[in-house]
Amino acid sequence: MSDRFKVLPQYLLPKQRLTTFAGRVAGAKGGSMTTRLIRWFVGKYGVNMAEAENPDIASYSSFNEFFTRPLKAGVRPLAQADFVCPVDGAISQFGAIDDHHILQAKGHRFTTTELVGGDATLAAQFRHGSFANLYLSPKDYHRLHMPCDGKLTRMIYVPGALFSVNPTTARGVPNLFARNERVVCVFDSAAYGPFVLVLVGATIVGSMATVWHGVVNPKRPQKISEWTYDDQDIVLKKGEEMGRFLLGSTIVMLFQQDTIAFNADWTPERKVVLGEVMGNKPE
């Protein structure tokens, strides 16, 4: 069965309503029912609670509190590298931006301009640059961290669809990451220049949040919203938390040309963990 055929039901599902309902369930404090839901989820997806700061399933008051649980100190040491992996997950695709096109999956590409919500001036900074798409599965740790030091300059909320972002859907839905709802976070680095972290929404992703703003999309407005931070000094260090997903999704990173040489061990579909070597600045 082709991937395009497999994803056909997603076009028919009421994704917005499903996502709203899932968000309500995930945020509810349901006592023993919440505990049973979390226990089922841990067993179903093989979540490693031994790595959690709080491994006691019964102590979480809501599913969201469990899902965004912090890790135990020291379980994700930062590698000695210019750029570290910002999440636990798996590599969807990575490599060079072909002029302004990014590879989504075999047979599918999208443009940097589409990804960042139509801002051609912003996208032009990454022409012939580098990208990485990392997928977070349900069992993964769902806080997002900085790949390198950066000062926040802008944030853009882009409304969109809510397709799943799993590998099958990435192969079957054209323009997936530039089609789904997303939050575009623009940073500047004294050492590496501007870079972008894009948080991509998906079916039943209750919301996306950043450490400087909180939940970005609580009511899902159907228009692009933008915030600028020129008058603030929001600087996040490499490895520091920058945001989180309430239910799983994908992060897409953009870097300028000649900024990063990716880890030679990286390949599509390879598992990755927060803090491992993502790459270094080319010599």
mmCIF file of N, CA and C in Angstrom, residues 45 85 87-92 134-140 167 263 265-274 276-277:
data_model
loop_
_atom_site.group_PDB
_atom_site.id
_atom_site.type_symbol
_atom_site.label_atom_id
_atom_site.label_comp_id
_atom_site.label_asym_id
_atom_site.label_seq_id
_atom_site.Cartn_x
_atom_site.Cartn_y
_atom_site.Cartn_z
ATOM 1 N N TYR A 45 3.576 2.877 24.606
ATOM 2 C CA TYR A 45 4.673 3.443 23.822
ATOM 3 C C TYR A 45 6.065 3.169 24.395
ATOM 4 N N CYS A 85 22.272 18.385 19.339
ATOM 5 C CA CYS A 85 20.898 18.009 19.001
ATOM 6 C C CYS A 85 19.948 18.615 20.034
ATOM 7 N N VAL A 87 16.741 17.887 20.709
ATOM 8 C CA VAL A 87 15.611 17.068 21.162
ATOM 9 C C VAL A 87 15.988 15.592 21.207
ATOM 10 N N ASP A 88 15.164 14.817 21.893
ATOM 11 C CA ASP A 88 15.129 13.369 21.715
ATOM 12 C C ASP A 88 14.168 13.093 20.558
ATOM 13 N N GLY A 89 14.550 12.224 19.638
ATOM 14 C CA GLY A 89 13.649 11.932 18.526
ATOM 15 C C GLY A 89 14.327 11.108 17.464
ATOM 16 N N ALA A 90 13.967 11.374 16.219
ATOM 17 C CA ALA A 90 14.555 10.678 15.081
ATOM 18 C C ALA A 90 14.719 11.674 13.943
ATOM 19 N N ILE A 91 15.718 11.445 13.104
ATOM 20 C CA ILE A 91 15.984 12.332 11.975
ATOM 21 C C ILE A 91 15.003 12.011 10.858
ATOM 22 N N SER A 92 14.240 13.013 10.424
ATOM 23 C CA SER A 92 13.413 12.843 9.228
ATOM 24 C C SER A 92 14.283 13.046 7.998
ATOM 25 N N LEU A 134 13.623 17.059 12.624
ATOM 26 C CA LEU A 134 13.682 16.021 13.646
ATOM 27 C C LEU A 134 12.277 15.739 14.166
ATOM 28 N N TYR A 135 11.907 14.461 14.167
ATOM 29 C CA TYR A 135 10.568 14.024 14.557
ATOM 30 C C TYR A 135 10.573 13.490 15.985
ATOM 31 N N LEU A 136 9.623 13.952 16.796
ATOM 32 C CA LEU A 136 9.468 13.468 18.166
ATOM 33 C C LEU A 136 8.301 12.500 18.216
ATOM 34 N N SER A 137 8.564 11.264 18.569
ATOM 35 C CA SER A 137 7.516 10.248 18.660
ATOM 36 C C SER A 137 6.813 10.366 20.013
ATOM 37 N N PRO A 138 5.675 9.698 20.188
ATOM 38 C CA PRO A 138 4.942 9.826 21.455
ATOM 39 C C PRO A 138 5.762 9.466 22.695
ATOM 40 N N LYS A 139 6.709 8.543 22.576
ATOM 41 C CA LYS A 139 7.440 8.116 23.768
ATOM 42 C C LYS A 139 8.568 9.069 24.164
ATOM 43 N N ASP A 140 8.904 10.008 23.285
ATOM 44 C CA ASP A 140 10.076 10.845 23.511
ATOM 45 C C ASP A 140 9.830 11.931 24.568
ATOM 46 N N PRO A 167 6.601 9.541 10.002
ATOM 47 C CA PRO A 167 7.305 9.304 8.729
ATOM 48 C C PRO A 167 6.393 8.931 7.562
ATOM 49 N N ASN A 263 27.040 16.066 11.790
ATOM 50 C CA ASN A 263 27.642 14.853 12.337
ATOM 51 C C ASN A 263 27.680 13.763 11.250
ATOM 52 N N ASP A 265 27.832 10.710 11.505
ATOM 53 C CA ASP A 265 27.055 9.519 11.878
ATOM 54 C C ASP A 265 25.554 9.705 11.652
ATOM 55 N N TRP A 266 25.134 10.907 11.318
ATOM 56 C CA TRP A 266 23.703 11.148 11.122
ATOM 57 C C TRP A 266 23.235 10.603 9.784
ATOM 58 N N THR A 267 22.107 9.926 9.800
ATOM 59 C CA THR A 267 21.443 9.423 8.597
ATOM 60 C C THR A 267 19.937 9.531 8.814
ATOM 61 N N PRO A 268 19.133 9.651 7.741
ATOM 62 C CA PRO A 268 17.679 9.701 7.907
ATOM 63 C C PRO A 268 17.151 8.474 8.653
ATOM 64 N N GLU A 269 16.194 8.708 9.537
ATOM 65 C CA GLU A 269 15.519 7.712 10.376
ATOM 66 C C GLU A 269 16.363 7.283 11.577
ATOM 67 N N ARG A 270 17.578 7.775 11.706
ATOM 68 C CA ARG A 270 18.417 7.444 12.867
ATOM 69 C C ARG A 270 17.845 8.095 14.121
ATOM 70 N N LYS A 271 17.862 7.371 15.236
ATOM 71 C CA LYS A 271 17.447 7.928 16.515
ATOM 72 C C LYS A 271 18.509 8.918 17.001
ATOM 73 N N VAL A 272 18.052 9.980 17.629
ATOM 74 C CA VAL A 272 18.966 10.966 18.199
ATOM 75 C C VAL A 272 18.501 11.310 19.608
ATOM 76 N N VAL A 273 19.425 11.842 20.407
ATOM 77 C CA VAL A 273 19.070 12.259 21.762
ATOM 78 C C VAL A 273 19.570 13.673 22.006
ATOM 79 N N LEU A 274 18.880 14.349 22.883
ATOM 80 C CA LEU A 274 19.242 15.688 23.281
ATOM 81 C C LEU A 274 20.704 15.737 23.740
ATOM 82 N N GLU A 276 23.528 15.285 21.998
ATOM 83 C CA GLU A 276 24.559 14.635 21.204
ATOM 84 C C GLU A 276 25.068 15.599 20.135
ATOM 85 N N VAL A 277 26.195 15.258 19.523
ATOM 86 C CA VAL A 277 26.776 16.118 18.496
ATOM 87 C C VAL A 277 25.837 16.202 17.299
#
